[in-house]
Tab-separated table of C-alpha atoms in Angstrom:
chain	number	residue	atom	x	y	z
A	1	MET	CA	67.216	103.244	131.359
A	2	ASN	CA	66.994	104.716	127.852
A	3	SER	CA	70.294	106.591	127.737
A	4	GLY	CA	73.819	106.369	129.074
A	5	GLN	CA	77.467	106.414	128.126
A	6	PHE	CA	80.496	104.167	128.094
A	7	THR	CA	84.209	104.870	128.236
A	8	LEU	CA	87.016	103.419	126.138
A	9	SER	CA	90.763	103.828	125.794
A	10	SER	CA	92.676	104.057	122.551
A	11	THR	CA	96.290	102.940	122.382
A	12	ARG	CA	97.440	104.421	119.051
A	13	TYR	CA	97.477	107.748	117.177
A	14	MET	CA	94.769	106.553	114.774
A	15	GLU	CA	92.767	103.344	115.019
A	16	LEU	CA	89.288	101.816	114.688
A	17	ILE	CA	88.048	100.234	117.921
A	18	ASP	CA	85.174	97.727	117.829
A	19	ILE	CA	82.481	98.992	120.234
A	20	THR	CA	79.786	96.510	119.169
A	21	PRO	CA	79.977	94.664	122.534
A	22	GLN	CA	79.449	97.928	124.466
A	23	VAL	CA	76.472	98.824	122.253
A	24	GLU	CA	74.990	95.343	122.752
A	25	LYS	CA	75.386	95.785	126.520
A	26	ALA	CA	73.663	99.193	126.376
A	27	LEU	CA	70.743	97.697	124.411
A	28	SER	CA	70.507	94.909	126.930
A	29	LYS	CA	70.247	97.483	129.750
A	30	ALA	CA	67.696	99.536	127.811
A	31	ASN	CA	65.665	96.374	127.230
A	32	ILE	CA	63.764	97.768	124.232
A	33	LYS	CA	62.712	95.082	121.773
A	34	GLU	CA	62.266	97.198	118.628
A	35	GLY	CA	63.409	100.752	118.000
A	36	ILE	CA	66.391	102.928	117.236
A	37	CYS	CA	69.734	103.233	119.016
A	38	TYR	CA	71.555	106.547	118.583
A	39	LEU	CA	75.294	106.788	119.243
A	40	PHE	CA	77.063	110.115	119.708
A	41	ASN	CA	80.787	110.862	119.966
A	42	PRO	CA	81.332	114.056	122.043
A	43	HIS	CA	84.950	114.534	120.875
A	44	THR	CA	86.206	116.722	117.994
A	45	THR	CA	89.169	114.560	116.910
A	46	ALA	CA	87.299	111.241	116.798
A	47	ALA	CA	84.299	109.763	114.983
A	48	LEU	CA	81.949	106.775	114.720
A	49	THR	CA	81.546	104.435	111.779
A	50	ILE	CA	80.165	101.043	110.776
A	51	ASN	CA	82.287	98.756	108.602
A	52	GLU	CA	83.533	95.180	108.154
A	53	GLY	CA	84.422	93.203	111.253
A	54	ALA	CA	85.403	89.801	109.842
A	55	ASP	CA	88.895	90.651	108.554
A	56	PRO	CA	90.897	92.979	110.856
A	57	THR	CA	92.992	94.201	107.886
A	58	VAL	CA	89.959	96.195	106.665
A	59	ARG	CA	90.338	98.431	109.724
A	60	THR	CA	94.055	98.969	109.206
A	61	ASP	CA	93.511	99.531	105.467
A	62	ILE	CA	90.931	102.245	106.275
A	63	ILE	CA	93.440	104.009	108.558
A	64	LYS	CA	96.131	103.651	105.877
A	65	ALA	CA	93.852	105.213	103.219
A	66	ILE	CA	92.737	108.002	105.569
A	67	LYS	CA	96.350	109.010	106.203
A	68	LYS	CA	96.866	109.243	102.441
A	69	ILE	CA	93.671	111.234	101.753
A	70	ILE	CA	94.024	113.889	104.485
A	71	PRO	CA	96.827	116.425	103.945
A	72	PHE	CA	99.184	116.548	106.945
A	73	ASP	CA	101.524	119.260	105.676
A	74	LEU	CA	99.309	122.223	104.779
A	75	ASN	CA	100.343	125.319	106.723
A	76	TYR	CA	97.514	124.749	109.231
A	77	GLN	CA	96.858	127.652	111.658
A	78	HIS	CA	95.468	125.682	114.646
A	79	LEU	CA	98.381	125.668	117.093
A	80	GLU	CA	97.589	122.316	118.707
A	81	GLY	CA	98.862	120.665	115.507
A	82	ASN	CA	95.968	118.214	115.220
A	83	SER	CA	93.993	119.801	112.381
A	84	PRO	CA	94.069	116.599	110.267
A	85	SER	CA	92.282	114.853	113.170
A	86	HIS	CA	89.567	117.541	113.238
A	87	VAL	CA	89.130	117.275	109.462
A	88	LEU	CA	88.686	113.496	109.702
A	89	SER	CA	86.108	113.895	112.479
A	90	SER	CA	83.900	115.936	110.122
A	91	PHE	CA	84.454	113.608	107.158
A	92	ILE	CA	83.520	110.418	109.028
A	93	GLY	CA	80.907	111.991	111.326
A	94	CYS	CA	80.193	111.925	115.037
A	95	SER	CA	76.972	109.912	115.217
A	96	GLU	CA	75.439	106.644	114.074
A	97	ILE	CA	71.913	105.250	114.103
A	98	ILE	CA	71.292	101.526	114.456
A	99	PHE	CA	67.990	99.688	114.266
A	100	ILE	CA	67.087	97.494	117.248
A	101	LYS	CA	65.568	94.066	116.600
A	102	ASN	CA	64.885	91.618	119.437
A	103	THR	CA	66.833	93.880	121.852
A	104	ARG	CA	69.940	93.576	119.623
A	105	PRO	CA	71.585	95.802	116.975
A	106	GLN	CA	70.235	94.873	113.525
A	107	LEU	CA	73.524	94.998	111.612
A	108	GLY	CA	74.468	93.477	108.273
A	109	THR	CA	76.310	90.138	108.200
A	110	TRP	CA	79.778	91.726	108.104
A	111	GLN	CA	79.119	94.955	110.001
A	112	LYS	CA	80.601	96.010	113.326
A	113	ILE	CA	80.336	99.410	115.035
A	114	TYR	CA	83.639	101.292	115.399
A	115	PHE	CA	84.919	104.196	117.437
A	116	CYS	CA	87.424	106.043	115.234
A	117	GLU	CA	90.366	107.443	117.165
A	118	PHE	CA	92.117	110.127	115.123
A	119	ASP	CA	94.282	111.747	117.833
A	120	GLY	CA	95.181	109.097	120.400
A	121	PRO	CA	96.074	107.543	122.605
A	122	ARG	CA	93.304	108.974	124.800
A	123	THR	CA	90.409	108.048	127.054
A	124	ARG	CA	87.145	108.608	125.180
A	125	LYS	CA	83.401	108.471	125.770
A	126	VAL	CA	80.420	107.425	123.676
A	127	HIS	CA	76.886	108.587	124.518
A	128	TRP	CA	73.939	106.377	123.638
A	129	ARG	CA	70.181	106.798	123.604
A	130	VAL	CA	67.391	104.469	122.538
A	131	THR	CA	63.781	105.003	121.505
A	132	SER	CA	61.080	102.460	120.802
B	1	MET	CA	56.101	123.058	118.414
B	2	ASN	CA	58.240	120.009	117.566
B	3	SER	CA	59.571	121.072	114.169
B	4	GLY	CA	60.569	124.183	112.280
B	5	GLN	CA	63.301	125.809	110.258
B	6	PHE	CA	65.679	128.719	110.396
B	7	THR	CA	67.416	130.752	107.706
B	8	LEU	CA	71.039	131.842	107.490
B	9	SER	CA	73.251	133.738	105.052
B	10	SER	CA	76.758	132.756	104.040
B	11	THR	CA	79.227	135.415	102.937
B	12	ARG	CA	81.972	133.315	101.321
B	13	TYR	CA	82.425	130.564	98.711
B	14	MET	CA	83.162	127.966	101.398
B	15	GLU	CA	82.856	128.438	105.158
B	16	LEU	CA	81.661	126.826	108.391
B	17	ILE	CA	78.955	128.847	110.154
B	18	ASP	CA	78.209	128.229	113.831
B	19	ILE	CA	74.467	127.479	114.139
B	20	THR	CA	74.561	126.334	117.781
B	21	PRO	CA	72.631	129.451	118.928
B	22	GLN	CA	69.838	128.793	116.405
B	23	VAL	CA	69.627	125.139	117.510
B	24	GLU	CA	69.488	126.203	121.168
B	25	LYS	CA	66.663	128.602	120.307
B	26	ALA	CA	64.767	125.827	118.476
B	27	LEU	CA	65.134	123.512	121.484
B	28	SER	CA	63.909	126.283	123.745
B	29	LYS	CA	60.791	126.667	121.549
B	30	ALA	CA	60.254	122.900	121.435
B	31	ASN	CA	60.546	122.798	125.232
B	32	ILE	CA	61.388	119.082	125.390
B	33	LYS	CA	63.538	118.169	128.369
B	34	GLU	CA	65.070	114.917	127.122
B	35	GLY	CA	65.116	113.530	123.610
B	36	ILE	CA	66.690	113.833	120.195
B	37	CYS	CA	67.063	116.861	117.927
B	38	TYR	CA	67.382	116.119	114.206
B	39	LEU	CA	68.855	118.713	111.854
B	40	PHE	CA	68.461	118.500	108.078
B	41	ASN	CA	70.085	120.592	105.344
B	42	PRO	CA	67.805	120.692	102.256
B	43	HIS	CA	70.561	121.956	99.909
B	44	THR	CA	72.800	119.879	97.625
B	45	THR	CA	75.947	122.055	97.818
B	46	ALA	CA	76.024	122.420	101.608
B	47	ALA	CA	76.226	120.142	104.656
B	48	LEU	CA	76.044	119.968	108.449
B	49	THR	CA	78.828	119.001	110.822
B	50	ILE	CA	79.880	119.129	114.474
B	51	ASN	CA	83.444	120.155	115.326
B	52	GLU	CA	85.582	122.345	117.599
B	53	GLY	CA	84.270	125.802	118.492
B	54	ALA	CA	86.968	127.124	120.848
B	55	ASP	CA	89.625	128.039	118.275
B	56	PRO	CA	88.240	129.619	115.058
B	57	THR	CA	91.310	128.454	113.093
B	58	VAL	CA	89.973	124.871	113.253
B	59	ARG	CA	87.141	125.957	110.981
B	60	THR	CA	89.425	127.663	108.472
B	61	ASP	CA	91.841	124.699	108.602
B	62	ILE	CA	88.948	122.333	107.766
B	63	ILE	CA	88.039	124.470	104.720
B	64	LYS	CA	91.706	124.599	103.712
B	65	ALA	CA	92.019	120.795	103.904
B	66	ILE	CA	88.737	120.246	102.067
B	67	LYS	CA	89.918	122.388	99.153
B	68	LYS	CA	93.044	120.230	98.947
B	69	ILE	CA	91.192	116.880	99.165
B	70	ILE	CA	88.477	117.548	96.568
B	71	PRO	CA	89.667	117.718	92.937
B	72	PHE	CA	88.597	120.989	91.278
B	73	ASP	CA	90.023	120.335	87.824
B	74	LEU	CA	88.600	117.004	86.708
B	75	ASN	CA	86.708	117.381	83.435
B	76	TYR	CA	83.376	117.490	85.309
B	77	GLN	CA	80.249	117.213	83.106
B	78	HIS	CA	77.764	119.160	85.286
B	79	LEU	CA	77.469	122.502	83.461
B	80	GLU	CA	76.834	124.639	86.547
B	81	GLY	CA	80.515	124.196	87.422
B	82	ASN	CA	79.890	123.413	91.097
B	83	SER	CA	80.504	119.657	91.115
B	84	PRO	CA	83.175	119.921	93.871
B	85	SER	CA	80.481	121.476	96.109
B	86	HIS	CA	78.099	118.562	95.408
B	87	VAL	CA	80.861	116.048	96.167
B	88	LEU	CA	81.583	117.743	99.514
B	89	SER	CA	77.893	117.711	100.423
B	90	SER	CA	77.873	113.901	100.159
B	91	PHE	CA	81.191	113.484	101.998
B	92	ILE	CA	80.205	115.627	105.006
B	93	GLY	CA	76.505	114.707	105.008
B	94	CYS	CA	73.246	116.623	105.188
B	95	SER	CA	71.948	115.728	108.643
B	96	GLU	CA	72.982	115.617	112.285
B	97	ILE	CA	71.444	114.133	115.413
B	98	ILE	CA	71.973	115.762	118.796
B	99	PHE	CA	70.864	114.496	122.185
B	100	ILE	CA	68.728	116.853	124.269
B	101	LYS	CA	69.441	117.157	128.001
B	102	ASN	CA	67.620	119.695	130.174
B	103	THR	CA	66.128	121.326	127.034
B	104	ARG	CA	69.669	121.992	125.698
B	105	PRO	CA	71.951	120.257	123.153
B	106	GLN	CA	74.164	117.709	124.942
B	107	LEU	CA	77.423	118.450	123.125
B	108	GLY	CA	81.002	117.652	124.097
B	109	THR	CA	83.099	120.341	125.808
B	110	TRP	CA	84.603	121.666	122.564
B	111	GLN	CA	81.776	120.913	120.138
B	112	LYS	CA	79.706	123.408	118.169
B	113	ILE	CA	77.188	122.692	115.395
B	114	TYR	CA	78.135	124.045	111.960
B	115	PHE	CA	76.387	124.726	108.697
B	116	CYS	CA	78.909	123.997	105.922
B	117	GLU	CA	78.612	126.356	102.976
B	118	PHE	CA	80.331	124.861	99.934
B	119	ASP	CA	78.935	127.110	97.168
B	120	GLY	CA	78.246	130.541	98.647
B	121	PRO	CA	77.517	133.218	99.264
B	122	ARG	CA	73.854	132.203	99.469
B	123	THR	CA	70.792	132.286	101.691
B	124	ARG	CA	70.271	128.839	103.216
B	125	LYS	CA	67.765	126.979	105.394
B	126	VAL	CA	68.061	124.327	108.090
B	127	HIS	CA	65.108	122.134	109.064
B	128	TRP	CA	64.843	120.839	112.630
B	129	ARG	CA	62.659	118.310	114.392
B	130	VAL	CA	62.641	117.042	117.969
B	131	THR	CA	61.288	113.918	119.627
B	132	SER	CA	61.113	113.038	123.311
C	1	MET	CA	53.902	98.621	109.331
C	2	ASN	CA	56.655	100.878	110.690
C	3	SER	CA	59.700	99.049	109.327
C	4	GLY	CA	60.770	96.995	106.356
C	5	GLN	CA	63.337	96.617	103.633
C	6	PHE	CA	63.659	96.777	99.884
C	7	THR	CA	66.074	95.190	97.432
C	8	LEU	CA	67.911	96.764	94.516
C	9	SER	CA	70.430	95.684	91.889
C	10	SER	CA	73.456	97.656	90.796
C	11	THR	CA	74.861	97.214	87.314
C	12	ARG	CA	78.284	98.895	87.596
C	13	TYR	CA	81.404	98.845	89.796
C	14	MET	CA	80.518	102.221	91.325
C	15	GLU	CA	77.299	104.161	90.847
C	16	LEU	CA	74.625	106.234	92.597
C	17	ILE	CA	71.147	104.713	92.321
C	18	ASP	CA	68.058	106.859	92.982
C	19	ILE	CA	65.995	105.106	95.674
C	20	THR	CA	63.579	108.012	96.291
C	21	PRO	CA	60.661	106.049	94.727
C	22	GLN	CA	61.288	103.071	97.041
C	23	VAL	CA	61.423	105.383	100.072
C	24	GLU	CA	58.182	107.076	99.003
C	25	LYS	CA	56.560	103.651	98.686
C	26	ALA	CA	57.778	102.684	102.171
C	27	LEU	CA	56.354	105.900	103.648
C	28	SER	CA	53.091	105.233	101.889
C	29	LYS	CA	52.949	101.759	103.497
C	30	ALA	CA	53.895	103.173	106.906
C	31	ASN	CA	51.153	105.771	106.528
C	32	ILE	CA	52.647	108.155	109.112
C	33	LYS	CA	51.786	111.797	108.426
C	34	GLU	CA	54.608	113.501	110.333
C	35	GLY	CA	57.781	111.977	111.722
C	36	ILE	CA	61.206	110.659	110.835
C	37	CYS	CA	62.230	108.019	108.304
C	38	TYR	CA	65.525	106.225	109.010
C	39	LEU	CA	67.363	104.424	106.218
C	40	PHE	CA	70.135	101.915	106.902
C	41	ASN	CA	72.503	100.202	104.470
C	42	PRO	CA	73.595	96.797	105.900
C	43	HIS	CA	76.550	96.414	103.485
C	44	THR	CA	80.208	97.342	104.099
C	45	THR	CA	81.118	98.355	100.530
C	46	ALA	CA	78.117	100.614	99.902
C	47	ALA	CA	76.575	103.737	101.441
C	48	LEU	CA	73.583	106.095	101.395
C	49	THR	CA	73.581	109.762	100.454
C	50	ILE	CA	71.304	112.627	99.478
C	51	ASN	CA	72.288	114.864	96.556
C	52	GLU	CA	71.042	116.549	93.384
C	53	GLY	CA	68.571	114.669	91.220
C	54	ALA	CA	67.824	117.162	88.420
C	55	ASP	CA	70.992	116.745	86.365
C	56	PRO	CA	72.237	113.122	86.085
C	57	THR	CA	75.814	114.336	85.461
C	58	VAL	CA	76.061	115.324	89.164
C	59	ARG	CA	75.917	111.624	90.034
C	60	THR	CA	78.587	110.650	87.536
C	61	ASP	CA	80.741	113.626	88.591
C	62	ILE	CA	80.529	112.462	92.231
C	63	ILE	CA	81.716	108.976	91.221
C	64	LYS	CA	84.495	110.527	89.112
C	65	ALA	CA	85.695	112.666	92.064
C	66	ILE	CA	85.458	109.743	94.498
C	67	LYS	CA	87.708	107.619	92.284
C	68	LYS	CA	90.271	110.445	92.322
C	69	ILE	CA	90.117	111.042	96.100
C	70	ILE	CA	90.398	107.428	97.284
C	71	PRO	CA	93.817	105.790	96.748
C	72	PHE	CA	93.507	102.537	94.773
C	73	ASP	CA	97.160	101.572	94.769
C	74	LEU	CA	98.278	101.568	98.411
C	75	ASN	CA	99.646	98.181	99.405
C	76	TYR	CA	96.325	97.241	101.039
C	77	GLN	CA	96.383	94.084	103.195
C	78	HIS	CA	92.722	92.984	102.819
C	79	LEU	CA	92.942	90.072	100.382
C	80	GLU	CA	89.543	90.585	98.744
C	81	GLY	CA	91.045	93.602	96.951
C	82	ASN	CA	88.090	95.909	97.690
C	83	SER	CA	89.577	98.091	100.435
C	84	PRO	CA	88.834	101.339	98.513
C	85	SER	CA	85.140	100.338	98.578
C	86	HIS	CA	85.254	99.834	102.373
C	87	VAL	CA	86.962	103.210	102.833
C	88	LEU	CA	84.257	104.950	100.783
C	89	SER	CA	81.516	103.261	102.817
C	90	SER	CA	82.883	104.907	105.988
C	91	PHE	CA	83.427	108.299	104.321
C	92	ILE	CA	79.889	108.561	102.896
C	93	GLY	CA	78.111	106.731	105.733
C	94	CYS	CA	75.599	103.922	105.980
C	95	SER	CA	72.482	105.725	107.190
C	96	GLU	CA	70.265	108.699	106.419
C	97	ILE	CA	67.437	110.430	108.267
C	98	ILE	CA	64.615	112.099	106.377
C	99	PHE	CA	61.763	114.159	107.776
C	100	ILE	CA	58.248	113.027	106.881
C	101	LYS	CA	55.659	115.661	105.953
C	102	ASN	CA	52.179	114.689	104.743
C	103	THR	CA	53.279	111.034	104.461
C	104	ARG	CA	56.079	112.055	102.030
C	105	PRO	CA	59.840	112.665	102.361
C	106	GLN	CA	60.460	116.361	103.089
C	107	LEU	CA	63.441	116.880	100.759
C	108	GLY	CA	64.913	120.068	99.337
C	109	THR	CA	63.912	121.140	95.803
C	110	TRP	CA	66.857	119.396	94.112
C	111	GLN	CA	67.419	116.499	96.519
C	112	LYS	CA	67.025	112.808	95.785
C	113	ILE	CA	68.001	109.854	97.999
C	114	TYR	CA	70.766	107.641	96.596
C	115	PHE	CA	72.126	104.187	97.283
C	116	CYS	CA	75.889	104.346	96.668
C	117	GLU	CA	77.281	101.184	95.112
C	118	PHE	CA	81.051	101.034	95.590
C	119	ASP	CA	81.719	97.378	94.743
C	120	GLY	CA	79.145	96.244	92.202
C	121	PRO	CA	77.437	94.896	90.342
C	122	ARG	CA	75.551	93.254	93.225
C	123	THR	CA	72.119	92.741	94.722
C	124	ARG	CA	71.704	95.024	97.749
C	125	LYS	CA	69.220	95.735	100.526
C	126	VAL	CA	68.111	98.894	102.329
C	127	HIS	CA	66.384	98.741	105.731
C	128	TRP	CA	63.886	101.436	106.671
C	129	ARG	CA	62.095	102.388	109.852
C	130	VAL	CA	59.719	105.231	110.625
C	131	THR	CA	58.632	106.946	113.859
C	132	SER	CA	55.963	109.574	114.407
């Protein structure tokens, strides 16, 4: 299998969820020794990113900074009221590429892969695809 | 054909232009059933993004937020006067990857692919490439 | 050889370093005429971007704007004190894709590839991989 998807649930309005274990599982299924893994978030109020995994305060600091950077009170026209979440989705981006080495993600020492929830809590999906 | 480009024209200073039809046409030409489509913006005051396509106010809200986030009055040194446009290009990013399923882009329910004009109006190009 | 890495040294706290020559050298080694080059930054306080290379003030203007956009004084919890650098890494992104044409990067007229140092000076690495 060279493509698939996994599901996850967020529990807060905005949070970074470590999906490295799910990506490792996908790579294990794909069983490709060397290549590229592509991750794609099909939602418009969420994103994917790679950042530090050692200290959990980095994740909460990122959310704290994001809430400061994005204007929440701006006479937005979109009636659903979640325009800041859409803005963040475009700023952080909806895909990631990861190199595969020995059937595992070739990340830096401190890196983990995160699903960025910007309009939770919700059930979300991540699509993956690998090529050798 | 597994690569090509298409041209588009922006009509405003900053706007998001739906290029999903052009990408669908490229994938139709490429005629690859399953794979990856790579999009690349060769301009330094523009970008590519994926976001909601159902409600057009999401696009105008994103532009509104962007204009609030990026400082316009900052004693910039670049004499062309379009430094905010360059900054936005790096924040949003100049490429996108999209999965191909049944010769079509495998997007989420609400997603459309957008060219982000940050220094228009101008004539712009998008490069595409597909792999199976 | 279809993958590898190169090392670079930053000399400032935050700066954009042109790595186009290193990428060109990698493509020359890989000796693939047409395809995709993937670049990956394995650090959590750095990023990769593509932007203007003709006027060096664009690079310094980007850094100037970034320092204005990201909050530095926000009661961050991460004890290392470099949370703004982590935030920037997620905003700009840790990978780039570049099309290969005639064994060279197919960039726009004004584009150069940059390593973004957000917590220097440090010694840094960039991973590359190419596919045809």
